């Protein structure tokens, strides 16, 4: 006879049989374990039904940072106390329902990512931790600043959104007083970081108002921040003001092209999960890593990090490795300050540096590292090889890099970069050029010795003229390709600029950029 109890059991079994993910071996382990426990404690309930429910709970909790041992021990205790089958099954189902409800929340992965790899004793403690994060996030709003520069009704608006909270936010921007030429929806700002949105605009008022509607995915908190600013009219034609921080249209259209070698064993460095090996430089191995939805280039000294194909081996850090990190960070902190205070986004963003405890198969090792901005569209080397830029775009790139270098000179970061070449000018996700690799400037500053250089781009001048010489070659590359050497084949619009920059006595950066600005005014 089919009783309600038997019907319930049959229903669960059928549900299990037709589930997409069947793990008969795993279920068998549960059944054997709880059969032994039932015999030990004299428990009279349906062991098979209990095993299925626990197995399903484990499968669900595997998607969350929850230790399943709490539930195993609780069930074991209930069986030893003689609790009936219905009470135990309801306890398990309640935990699974809570876990499934949590997993169904839109954006919950972002919230879990913000917990930085913690594991919780049970689902209630996880929910409590999420509630605490939500409480902390609700105390502060995003900080927004807006800047609008225009000339005769056309210009550019730049909006900085700072997220001071421990959770990522999604934002939508609407403007009053100006009409943007690109969408401002689905913007994401990582926890405790700054994001920039900018667009060409048609201006129809003396002031612009930016309305930022934001939400924290996964916890249901939403809000609005409104900021107003005057439109700054350009009194004369100043291309540098109009073009700084501007993505290059041809670069924005490029697909993500950075390739990396996936690794056999996944390591976590202070919450950064290493996804693969990007390559190596003079002193560092560089990895693609991700934390809380933010991707970064993770630099680890080669002295302590051996890479063999898809395998990584970490060694104990010595003083040389730590010194390398300290030296590079000293410059990255200064460039980050320029990036934030001067709003120059052509400098690679510096996220953090620390010494992390990394667990290997044999031991736990202290690993010093640097996390910087990941630029997925590659470098100008790829662009030069394919010659995808127009003359105007190439001039704008040279102007952006040159103005960025000028600000570094002005702020005494270095007297010259010393290693300007297409490989060291990266392309961010929006198609903006980003200057990186300050190791040459640092080593020459510390040792006052000439260090390794790339012949095509090297000039011995101790100041900005060395960078002008290199930047002249980069401009040549972008227009004519990497392997062209005859300047007679250059277009008239840039020939004089390149020839003068590539002379034995190059001009200063200021003079070089003035000539680029004048030429930009002639090219439409």
Short mmCIF file of C-alpha atoms in Angstrom, two decimals:
data_model
loop_
_atom_site.label_atom_id
_atom_site.label_comp_id
_atom_site.label_asym_id
_atom_site.label_seq_id
_atom_site.Cartn_x
_atom_site.Cartn_y
_atom_site.Cartn_z
CA UNK A 1 0.00 0.00 0.00
CA UNK A 2 1.32 3.48 -0.98
CA UNK A 3 1.22 5.61 2.16
CA UNK A 4 1.89 9.36 2.24
CA UNK A 5 5.26 8.62 3.81
CA UNK A 6 6.16 6.12 1.07
CA UNK A 7 4.87 8.51 -1.59
CA UNK A 8 7.17 11.25 -0.24
CA UNK A 9 10.11 8.85 -0.34
CA UNK A 10 9.32 7.73 -3.91
CA UNK A 11 8.93 11.38 -5.00
CA UNK A 12 12.33 12.29 -3.63
CA UNK A 13 13.92 9.26 -5.26
CA UNK A 14 12.41 10.09 -8.66
CA UNK A 15 13.55 13.69 -8.27
CA UNK A 16 17.05 12.44 -7.57
CA UNK A 17 17.11 9.98 -10.48
CA UNK A 18 16.29 12.68 -13.03
CA UNK A 19 18.69 15.31 -11.67
CA UNK A 20 21.24 16.43 -14.27
CA UNK A 21 24.22 15.96 -11.95
CA UNK A 22 24.24 12.42 -10.65
CA UNK A 23 27.09 11.33 -8.43
CA UNK A 24 26.30 7.72 -7.56
CA UNK A 25 29.71 7.19 -5.99
CA UNK A 26 29.24 10.20 -3.72
CA UNK A 27 25.75 9.07 -2.73
CA UNK A 28 27.06 5.59 -1.99
CA UNK A 29 29.55 7.06 0.49
CA UNK A 30 26.74 8.89 2.30
CA UNK A 31 24.56 5.78 2.40
CA UNK A 32 27.34 3.60 3.83
CA UNK A 33 28.26 6.19 6.46
CA UNK A 34 24.73 6.79 7.70
CA UNK A 35 23.80 3.10 7.56
CA UNK A 36 26.64 2.45 10.02
CA UNK A 37 25.52 5.36 12.22
CA UNK A 38 21.90 4.15 12.16
CA UNK A 39 23.06 0.70 13.32
CA UNK A 40 25.30 2.25 15.97
CA UNK A 41 22.58 4.45 17.47
CA UNK A 42 19.61 2.17 16.74
CA UNK A 43 18.02 4.84 14.56
CA UNK A 44 14.90 3.54 12.77
CA UNK A 45 14.42 6.14 10.02
CA UNK A 46 14.85 5.80 6.24
CA UNK A 47 18.65 5.86 5.76
CA UNK A 48 18.40 6.04 1.98
CA UNK A 49 16.15 9.10 2.08
CA UNK A 50 18.43 10.74 4.67
CA UNK A 51 21.49 10.05 2.48
CA UNK A 52 19.88 11.60 -0.59
CA UNK A 53 18.87 14.76 1.29
CA UNK A 54 22.35 15.18 2.81
CA UNK A 55 23.97 14.55 -0.56
CA UNK A 56 21.78 17.24 -2.12
CA UNK A 57 22.65 19.64 0.70
CA UNK A 58 26.38 19.03 0.13
CA UNK A 59 25.96 19.68 -3.61
CA UNK A 60 24.22 22.98 -2.92
CA UNK A 61 26.66 24.13 -0.24
CA UNK A 62 29.61 23.37 -2.53
CA UNK A 63 28.65 26.57 -4.39
CA UNK A 64 28.96 28.63 -1.21
CA UNK A 65 31.78 29.26 1.30
CA UNK A 66 30.15 27.05 3.94
CA UNK A 67 31.74 24.13 5.81
CA UNK A 68 29.41 21.14 5.47
CA UNK A 69 30.85 19.40 8.54
CA UNK A 70 28.50 21.41 10.79
CA UNK A 71 25.49 19.72 9.18
CA UNK A 72 27.10 16.28 9.21
CA UNK A 73 27.81 16.59 12.94
CA UNK A 74 24.34 17.99 13.64
CA UNK A 75 22.64 15.09 11.86
CA UNK A 76 24.88 12.62 13.66
CA UNK A 77 23.94 14.17 17.02
CA UNK A 78 20.22 14.12 16.19
CA UNK A 79 20.43 10.45 15.23
CA UNK A 80 22.24 9.62 18.48
CA UNK A 81 19.52 11.47 20.42
CA UNK A 82 16.81 9.43 18.71
CA UNK A 83 15.28 12.31 16.72
CA UNK A 84 12.71 11.09 14.23
CA UNK A 85 13.23 11.05 10.49
CA UNK A 86 10.87 13.96 9.78
CA UNK A 87 12.67 16.30 12.20
CA UNK A 88 16.10 15.53 10.72
CA UNK A 89 14.91 15.77 7.10
CA UNK A 90 13.25 19.13 7.82
CA UNK A 91 16.49 20.39 9.39
CA UNK A 92 18.42 19.43 6.24
CA UNK A 93 15.79 20.83 3.88
CA UNK A 94 15.64 24.11 5.77
CA UNK A 95 19.42 24.54 5.34
CA UNK A 96 19.24 23.65 1.64
CA UNK A 97 16.30 26.01 1.05
CA UNK A 98 18.24 28.84 2.69
CA UNK A 99 21.30 28.09 0.57
CA UNK A 100 19.30 27.88 -2.66
CA UNK A 101 17.48 31.10 -1.83
CA UNK A 102 20.83 32.81 -1.33
CA UNK A 103 22.18 31.47 -4.62
CA UNK A 104 19.15 32.82 -6.50
CA UNK A 105 19.88 36.40 -5.49
CA UNK A 106 21.05 38.41 -8.53
CA UNK A 107 24.67 39.40 -8.07
CA UNK A 108 25.30 37.18 -5.04
CA UNK A 109 28.65 36.08 -6.54
CA UNK A 110 29.89 39.65 -6.16
CA UNK A 111 28.95 39.67 -2.48
CA UNK A 112 30.58 36.30 -1.81
CA UNK A 113 33.71 37.51 -3.63
CA UNK A 114 33.91 40.43 -1.19
CA UNK A 115 34.24 37.96 1.71
CA UNK A 116 37.84 37.39 0.59
CA UNK A 117 37.93 33.59 0.67
CA UNK A 118 36.45 33.10 4.16
CA UNK A 119 34.66 29.84 4.97
CA UNK A 120 31.68 29.88 7.34
CA UNK A 121 30.54 27.30 9.87
CA UNK A 122 27.00 27.18 8.54
CA UNK A 123 24.56 29.00 6.27
CA UNK A 124 23.33 31.21 9.12
CA UNK A 125 26.82 32.56 9.75
CA UNK A 126 27.26 33.27 6.03
CA UNK A 127 23.95 35.15 5.96
CA UNK A 128 25.04 37.10 9.05
CA UNK A 129 28.36 38.06 7.36
CA UNK A 130 26.48 39.20 4.24
CA UNK A 131 24.14 41.22 6.44
CA UNK A 132 27.14 42.89 8.10
CA UNK A 133 28.60 43.76 4.69
CA UNK A 134 25.26 45.22 3.65
CA UNK A 135 25.10 47.24 6.85
CA UNK A 136 28.60 48.62 6.26
CA UNK A 137 27.83 49.39 2.60
CA UNK A 138 24.65 51.26 3.52
CA UNK A 139 26.61 53.73 5.66
CA UNK A 140 28.38 55.34 2.69
CA UNK A 141 27.39 56.47 -0.77
CA UNK A 142 29.64 56.49 -3.84
CA UNK A 143 31.60 59.75 -4.20
CA UNK A 144 31.14 61.37 -7.58
CA UNK A 145 32.97 64.20 -9.33
CA UNK A 146 32.24 65.60 -12.78
CA UNK A 147 34.30 67.67 -15.18
CA UNK A 148 33.13 69.03 -18.53
CA UNK A 149 35.39 70.75 -21.05
CA UNK A 150 33.89 72.24 -24.22
CA UNK A 151 34.62 74.37 -27.23
CA UNK A 152 31.78 75.86 -29.27
CA UNK A 153 29.18 73.41 -28.00
CA UNK A 154 31.21 70.22 -28.35
CA UNK A 155 33.48 68.73 -25.73
CA UNK A 156 34.13 65.94 -23.28
CA UNK A 157 32.68 65.01 -19.92
CA UNK A 158 34.60 62.93 -17.37
CA UNK A 159 32.95 61.41 -14.31
CA UNK A 160 34.88 59.76 -11.49
CA UNK A 161 33.00 57.34 -9.25
CA UNK A 162 34.73 56.31 -6.03
CA UNK A 163 33.34 53.30 -4.20
CA UNK A 164 34.41 53.48 -0.52
CA UNK A 165 32.48 50.37 0.50
CA UNK A 166 33.51 46.68 0.78
CA UNK A 167 31.05 45.64 -1.95
CA UNK A 168 31.06 46.20 -5.73
CA UNK A 169 28.46 48.55 -7.18
CA UNK A 170 26.71 48.87 -10.52
CA UNK A 171 25.82 52.33 -11.77
CA UNK A 172 23.91 54.15 -14.49
CA UNK A 173 24.77 57.77 -15.36
CA UNK A 174 22.34 60.29 -16.80
CA UNK A 175 23.33 63.84 -17.78
CA UNK A 176 21.51 67.14 -17.86
CA UNK A 177 22.99 70.07 -19.77
CA UNK A 178 24.90 67.83 -22.18
CA UNK A 179 24.14 64.92 -24.49
CA UNK A 180 26.68 62.06 -24.34
CA UNK A 181 27.65 60.15 -27.46
CA UNK A 182 27.98 56.81 -25.70
CA UNK A 183 25.92 54.76 -23.27
CA UNK A 184 26.48 55.06 -19.51
CA UNK A 185 24.69 51.95 -18.30
CA UNK A 186 26.02 48.84 -16.58
CA UNK A 187 29.08 50.57 -15.12
CA UNK A 188 30.84 48.50 -12.45
CA UNK A 189 33.03 49.84 -9.65
CA UNK A 190 35.04 47.36 -7.59
CA UNK A 191 35.14 47.59 -3.77
CA UNK A 192 37.20 50.49 -2.42
CA UNK A 193 38.33 51.61 -5.86
CA UNK A 194 37.75 54.35 -8.43
CA UNK A 195 36.26 54.05 -11.91
CA UNK A 196 36.16 56.66 -14.64
CA UNK A 197 33.52 57.15 -17.31
CA UNK A 198 33.92 59.70 -20.07
CA UNK A 199 32.27 60.56 -23.34
CA UNK A 200 32.28 63.11 -26.09
CA UNK A 201 29.25 65.38 -25.56
CA UNK A 202 27.16 68.07 -27.18
CA UNK A 203 26.82 70.83 -24.59
CA UNK A 204 23.68 72.98 -24.45
CA UNK A 205 23.96 74.66 -21.05
CA UNK A 206 26.51 76.45 -18.87
CA UNK A 207 26.35 73.70 -16.26
CA UNK A 208 26.12 69.92 -16.40
CA UNK A 209 24.42 67.73 -13.84
CA UNK A 210 25.41 64.09 -13.46
CA UNK A 211 22.90 61.78 -11.83
CA UNK A 212 24.44 58.45 -10.77
CA UNK A 213 21.92 55.74 -9.92
CA UNK A 214 23.69 52.87 -8.17
CA UNK A 215 22.96 49.55 -6.55
CA UNK A 216 24.81 46.84 -4.65
CA UNK A 217 24.06 43.57 -6.51
CA UNK A 218 23.09 40.76 -4.20
CA UNK A 219 21.90 42.82 -1.22
CA UNK A 220 19.18 45.04 -2.66
CA UNK A 221 20.54 48.45 -1.58
CA UNK A 222 20.06 51.24 -4.15
CA UNK A 223 20.56 54.99 -4.21
CA UNK A 224 21.21 58.13 -6.25
CA UNK A 225 24.04 60.67 -6.15
CA UNK A 226 23.65 63.97 -8.02
CA UNK A 227 26.58 66.28 -8.76
CA UNK A 228 26.64 69.57 -10.67
CA UNK A 229 29.60 71.36 -12.26
CA UNK A 230 30.17 74.33 -14.57
CA UNK A 231 31.13 73.74 -18.18
CA UNK A 232 34.73 74.85 -18.69
CA UNK A 233 35.00 76.64 -22.02
CA UNK A 234 38.28 76.24 -23.87
CA UNK A 235 39.42 79.78 -24.68
CA UNK A 236 41.67 78.66 -27.51
CA UNK A 237 42.34 75.50 -29.47
CA UNK A 238 44.24 73.32 -26.97
CA UNK A 239 44.23 69.71 -28.20
CA UNK A 240 45.96 68.41 -25.06
CA UNK A 241 42.99 69.46 -22.91
CA UNK A 242 40.50 67.93 -25.31
CA UNK A 243 42.35 64.66 -25.87
CA UNK A 244 43.81 63.66 -22.52
CA UNK A 245 42.20 60.48 -21.12
CA UNK A 246 40.30 60.04 -24.35
CA UNK A 247 40.03 56.46 -25.68
CA UNK A 248 41.23 56.05 -29.26
CA UNK A 249 38.35 54.94 -31.48
CA UNK A 250 40.36 52.34 -33.44
CA UNK A 251 41.78 50.91 -30.19
CA UNK A 252 38.35 50.78 -28.54
CA UNK A 253 37.19 48.49 -31.35
CA UNK A 254 39.99 45.99 -30.75
CA UNK A 255 39.01 42.66 -29.16
CA UNK A 256 40.67 41.39 -26.01
CA UNK A 257 43.87 39.90 -27.33
CA UNK A 258 46.09 39.13 -24.34
CA UNK A 259 46.84 35.41 -24.22
CA UNK A 260 47.91 33.57 -21.11
CA UNK A 261 48.99 30.07 -20.14
CA UNK A 262 46.55 28.39 -17.80
CA UNK A 263 48.26 26.83 -14.81
CA UNK A 264 47.88 23.32 -13.43
CA UNK A 265 47.42 24.25 -9.75
CA UNK A 266 45.43 27.30 -8.72
CA UNK A 267 47.21 29.47 -6.15
CA UNK A 268 45.71 32.32 -4.15
CA UNK A 269 47.89 35.29 -3.19
CA UNK A 270 46.18 37.43 -0.55
CA UNK A 271 42.80 36.78 -2.12
CA UNK A 272 44.07 37.15 -5.72
CA UNK A 273 43.29 33.90 -7.52
CA UNK A 274 45.94 33.24 -10.18
CA UNK A 275 44.23 32.38 -13.49
CA UNK A 276 47.26 32.02 -15.72
CA UNK A 277 50.75 33.14 -16.73
CA UNK A 278 50.92 36.29 -18.89
CA UNK A 279 54.68 36.37 -19.40
CA UNK A 280 57.86 37.67 -17.85
CA UNK A 281 59.95 40.84 -17.78
CA UNK A 282 63.47 41.59 -16.67
CA UNK A 283 62.86 40.83 -13.01
CA UNK A 284 59.25 39.69 -12.64
CA UNK A 285 56.92 36.88 -13.63
CA UNK A 286 53.52 38.34 -14.52
CA UNK A 287 50.24 36.50 -13.89
CA UNK A 288 46.61 37.20 -14.63
CA UNK A 289 44.76 37.16 -11.31
CA UNK A 290 41.26 37.97 -10.08
CA UNK A 291 39.78 39.06 -6.77
CA UNK A 292 36.21 40.18 -6.08
CA UNK A 293 35.54 40.39 -9.83
CA UNK A 294 38.53 42.68 -10.46
CA UNK A 295 41.26 41.36 -12.77
CA UNK A 296 44.87 42.41 -12.24
CA UNK A 297 48.37 41.78 -13.49
CA UNK A 298 50.19 40.19 -10.55
CA UNK A 299 53.97 40.70 -10.56
CA UNK A 300 56.13 38.27 -8.55
CA UNK A 301 59.96 38.37 -8.56
CA UNK A 302 61.48 35.75 -10.87
CA UNK A 303 64.01 34.88 -8.16
CA UNK A 304 61.27 33.20 -6.11
CA UNK A 305 58.85 32.11 -8.83
CA UNK A 306 59.80 29.41 -11.32
CA UNK A 307 57.43 28.85 -14.25
CA UNK A 308 57.65 25.75 -16.41
CA UNK A 309 54.80 25.66 -18.90
CA UNK A 310 51.61 25.27 -16.86
CA UNK A 311 53.45 24.66 -13.58
CA UNK A 312 54.50 27.19 -10.96
CA UNK A 313 56.98 26.62 -8.17
CA UNK A 314 57.42 29.16 -5.38
CA UNK A 315 60.66 29.55 -3.42
CA UNK A 316 61.39 31.36 -0.17
CA UNK A 317 61.79 35.10 -0.74
CA UNK A 318 65.20 36.64 -0.16
CA UNK A 319 66.17 40.24 0.46
CA UNK A 320 66.72 40.88 -3.26
CA UNK A 321 63.11 40.01 -4.08
CA UNK A 322 61.75 42.19 -1.31
CA UNK A 323 64.01 45.06 -2.39
CA UNK A 324 62.81 44.79 -6.00
CA UNK A 325 59.22 45.06 -4.86
CA UNK A 326 59.95 48.03 -2.58
CA UNK A 327 61.78 49.90 -5.35
CA UNK A 328 59.04 49.46 -7.94
CA UNK A 329 56.30 50.30 -5.46
CA UNK A 330 58.07 53.57 -4.62
CA UNK A 331 57.44 54.76 -8.19
CA UNK A 332 53.99 53.17 -8.57
CA UNK A 333 52.74 55.04 -5.49
CA UNK A 334 53.82 58.32 -7.05
CA UNK A 335 52.25 57.55 -10.41
CA UNK A 336 49.03 56.50 -8.68
CA UNK A 337 48.94 59.83 -6.86
CA UNK A 338 49.28 61.62 -10.21
CA UNK A 339 46.58 59.40 -11.70
CA UNK A 340 44.15 60.26 -8.92
CA UNK A 341 44.97 63.90 -8.11
CA UNK A 342 45.66 65.05 -11.68
CA UNK A 343 43.08 62.72 -13.22
CA UNK A 344 45.57 61.26 -15.72
CA UNK A 345 44.41 57.79 -16.69
CA UNK A 346 47.34 57.09 -19.01
CA UNK A 347 49.40 55.81 -16.08
CA UNK A 348 48.94 52.15 -15.16
CA UNK A 349 46.83 51.89 -12.01
CA UNK A 350 48.53 50.48 -8.91
CA UNK A 351 46.22 48.36 -6.74
CA UNK A 352 48.37 47.08 -3.89
CA UNK A 353 51.59 45.40 -2.80
CA UNK A 354 52.13 43.09 0.14
CA UNK A 355 53.78 39.91 1.38
CA UNK A 356 51.27 37.06 1.26
CA UNK A 357 51.27 33.61 2.81
CA UNK A 358 50.86 31.19 -0.10
CA UNK A 359 50.07 27.56 0.61
CA UNK A 360 51.92 25.09 -1.59
CA UNK A 361 51.83 21.27 -1.61
CA UNK A 362 54.69 21.14 0.86
CA UNK A 363 54.60 24.31 2.91
CA UNK A 364 53.34 27.86 3.38
CA UNK A 365 55.68 30.43 1.82
CA UNK A 366 55.83 34.22 2.11
CA UNK A 367 55.51 35.73 -1.38
CA UNK A 368 55.99 39.48 -2.06
CA UNK A 369 53.88 40.73 -4.97
CA UNK A 370 52.56 43.79 -6.81
CA UNK A 371 49.02 44.01 -8.23
CA UNK A 372 48.50 46.51 -11.06
CA UNK A 373 45.91 47.26 -13.73
CA UNK A 374 45.30 44.52 -16.29
CA UNK A 375 45.03 45.80 -19.87
CA UNK A 376 43.27 43.13 -21.96
CA UNK A 377 43.75 44.67 -25.41
CA UNK A 378 47.51 44.18 -25.51
CA UNK A 379 50.10 46.82 -26.39
CA UNK A 380 50.95 49.25 -29.18
CA UNK A 381 53.36 46.67 -30.57
CA UNK A 382 50.40 44.67 -31.91
CA UNK A 383 48.80 47.87 -33.19
CA UNK A 384 51.96 48.99 -34.99
CA UNK A 385 52.35 45.60 -36.65
CA UNK A 386 48.81 45.84 -38.04
CA UNK A 387 48.94 49.62 -38.72
CA UNK A 388 45.35 50.17 -37.55
CA UNK A 389 45.66 53.85 -36.51
CA UNK A 390 45.06 56.90 -38.65
CA UNK A 391 47.68 59.69 -38.68
CA UNK A 392 45.45 61.79 -36.42
CA UNK A 393 45.01 58.93 -33.93
CA UNK A 394 48.77 58.26 -33.89
CA UNK A 395 49.42 61.94 -33.10
CA UNK A 396 46.84 61.87 -30.29
CA UNK A 397 48.54 58.79 -28.79
CA UNK A 398 51.93 60.55 -28.88
CA UNK A 399 50.37 63.63 -27.30
CA UNK A 400 48.72 61.60 -24.51
CA UNK A 401 51.92 59.70 -23.68
CA UNK A 402 54.05 62.85 -23.87
CA UNK A 403 51.75 64.90 -21.62
CA UNK A 404 51.70 62.03 -19.13
CA UNK A 405 55.49 61.92 -19.09
CA UNK A 406 55.62 65.70 -18.62
CA UNK A 407 53.50 65.41 -15.48
CA UNK A 408 55.88 62.72 -14.14
CA UNK A 409 58.85 65.03 -14.72
CA UNK A 410 57.01 67.89 -13.07
CA UNK A 411 56.22 65.77 -9.99
CA UNK A 412 59.84 64.48 -9.77
CA UNK A 413 58.87 60.85 -10.30
CA UNK A 414 61.82 60.55 -12.69
CA UNK A 415 63.89 62.72 -15.07
CA UNK A 416 63.12 60.33 -17.91
CA UNK A 417 61.20 57.09 -18.31
CA UNK A 418 64.06 55.59 -20.28
CA UNK A 419 62.23 52.68 -21.88
CA UNK A 420 59.47 54.12 -24.05
CA UNK A 421 58.58 51.57 -26.74
CA UNK A 422 55.37 50.05 -28.12
CA UNK A 423 55.48 47.06 -25.73
CA UNK A 424 55.42 49.39 -22.71
CA UNK A 425 52.35 51.31 -23.86
CA UNK A 426 49.33 49.14 -23.10
CA UNK A 427 45.67 49.46 -24.10
CA UNK A 428 42.96 49.34 -21.45
CA UNK A 429 39.49 47.90 -21.87
CA UNK A 430 38.07 51.21 -23.15
CA UNK A 431 40.78 51.70 -25.80
CA UNK A 432 42.89 54.17 -23.82
CA UNK A 433 46.70 54.00 -23.94
CA UNK A 434 48.36 53.27 -20.59
CA UNK A 435 52.05 53.80 -19.78
CA UNK A 436 53.80 51.12 -17.75
CA UNK A 437 57.18 49.57 -16.87
CA UNK A 438 59.10 52.16 -14.84
CA UNK A 439 61.93 49.81 -13.92
CA UNK A 440 64.50 51.46 -16.21
CA UNK A 441 63.80 54.90 -14.74
CA UNK A 442 64.06 53.47 -11.25
CA UNK A 443 67.30 51.57 -11.76
CA UNK A 444 69.02 54.50 -13.46
CA UNK A 445 67.88 56.77 -10.65
CA UNK A 446 69.22 54.41 -8.00
CA UNK A 447 72.48 53.39 -9.66
CA UNK A 448 73.14 56.28 -12.08
CA UNK A 449 74.27 53.60 -14.54
CA UNK A 450 72.98 52.92 -18.02
CA UNK A 451 70.85 49.79 -17.89
CA UNK A 452 69.59 47.47 -20.61
CA UNK A 453 67.85 49.26 -23.47
CA UNK A 454 66.18 48.66 -26.83
CA UNK A 455 68.44 50.14 -29.56
CA UNK A 456 65.73 51.58 -31.84
CA UNK A 457 64.29 53.55 -28.93
CA UNK A 458 67.40 54.50 -26.94
CA UNK A 459 69.08 57.90 -26.65
CA UNK A 460 71.71 58.68 -23.98
CA UNK A 461 70.28 62.09 -22.99
CA UNK A 462 69.70 62.26 -19.21
CA UNK A 463 66.36 64.06 -19.46
CA UNK A 464 63.12 64.28 -21.45
CA UNK A 465 65.00 64.36 -24.77
CA UNK A 466 65.66 60.61 -24.41
CA UNK A 467 61.90 59.99 -24.15
CA UNK A 468 61.23 62.32 -27.11
CA UNK A 469 63.64 60.27 -29.23
CA UNK A 470 61.82 57.07 -28.27
CA UNK A 471 58.36 58.57 -28.67
CA UNK A 472 59.31 59.83 -32.13
CA UNK A 473 60.12 56.23 -33.07
CA UNK A 474 56.81 55.02 -31.58
CA UNK A 475 54.99 57.59 -33.74
CA UNK A 476 56.95 56.33 -36.75
CA UNK A 477 55.98 52.73 -35.88
CA UNK A 478 52.29 53.50 -35.52
CA UNK A 479 52.08 55.10 -38.95
CA UNK A 480 54.55 53.02 -40.98
CA UNK A 481 54.88 49.72 -39.13
CA UNK A 482 57.54 48.32 -36.81
CA UNK A 483 60.20 47.57 -39.39
CA UNK A 484 60.21 50.70 -41.58
CA UNK A 485 63.33 52.89 -41.31
CA UNK A 486 63.08 55.28 -44.25
CA UNK A 487 61.52 58.54 -43.02
CA UNK A 488 61.10 59.68 -46.64
CA UNK A 489 58.08 57.38 -46.83
CA UNK A 490 56.36 59.12 -43.92
CA UNK A 491 53.25 61.25 -44.57
CA UNK A 492 53.93 65.00 -44.76
CA UNK A 493 51.84 65.67 -41.62
CA UNK A 494 54.32 63.94 -39.33
CA UNK A 495 57.61 63.68 -41.22
CA UNK A 496 59.20 66.80 -39.72
CA UNK A 497 58.10 65.84 -36.18
CA UNK A 498 59.61 62.36 -36.44
CA UNK A 499 62.85 63.49 -38.14
CA UNK A 500 63.51 66.15 -35.50
CA UNK A 501 62.65 63.80 -32.63
CA UNK A 502 65.00 61.14 -34.06
CA UNK A 503 67.95 63.50 -34.52
CA UNK A 504 71.20 63.35 -32.53
CA UNK A 505 69.96 66.31 -30.50
CA UNK A 506 66.21 65.78 -29.95
CA UNK A 507 64.02 68.66 -28.74
CA UNK A 508 62.63 68.77 -25.21
CA UNK A 509 59.26 67.18 -24.55
CA UNK A 510 57.60 70.61 -24.34
CA UNK A 511 58.75 71.62 -27.85
CA UNK A 512 57.91 68.17 -29.26
CA UNK A 513 54.34 68.33 -27.92
CA UNK A 514 53.79 71.90 -29.15
CA UNK A 515 54.49 70.71 -32.69
CA UNK A 516 52.12 67.77 -32.33
CA UNK A 517 49.37 70.10 -31.08
CA UNK A 518 49.82 72.42 -34.05
CA UNK A 519 49.65 69.52 -36.49
CA UNK A 520 46.50 68.16 -34.84
CA UNK A 521 44.77 71.46 -35.49
CA UNK A 522 45.44 71.01 -39.21
CA UNK A 523 44.15 67.43 -39.41
CA UNK A 524 40.41 66.81 -39.23
#
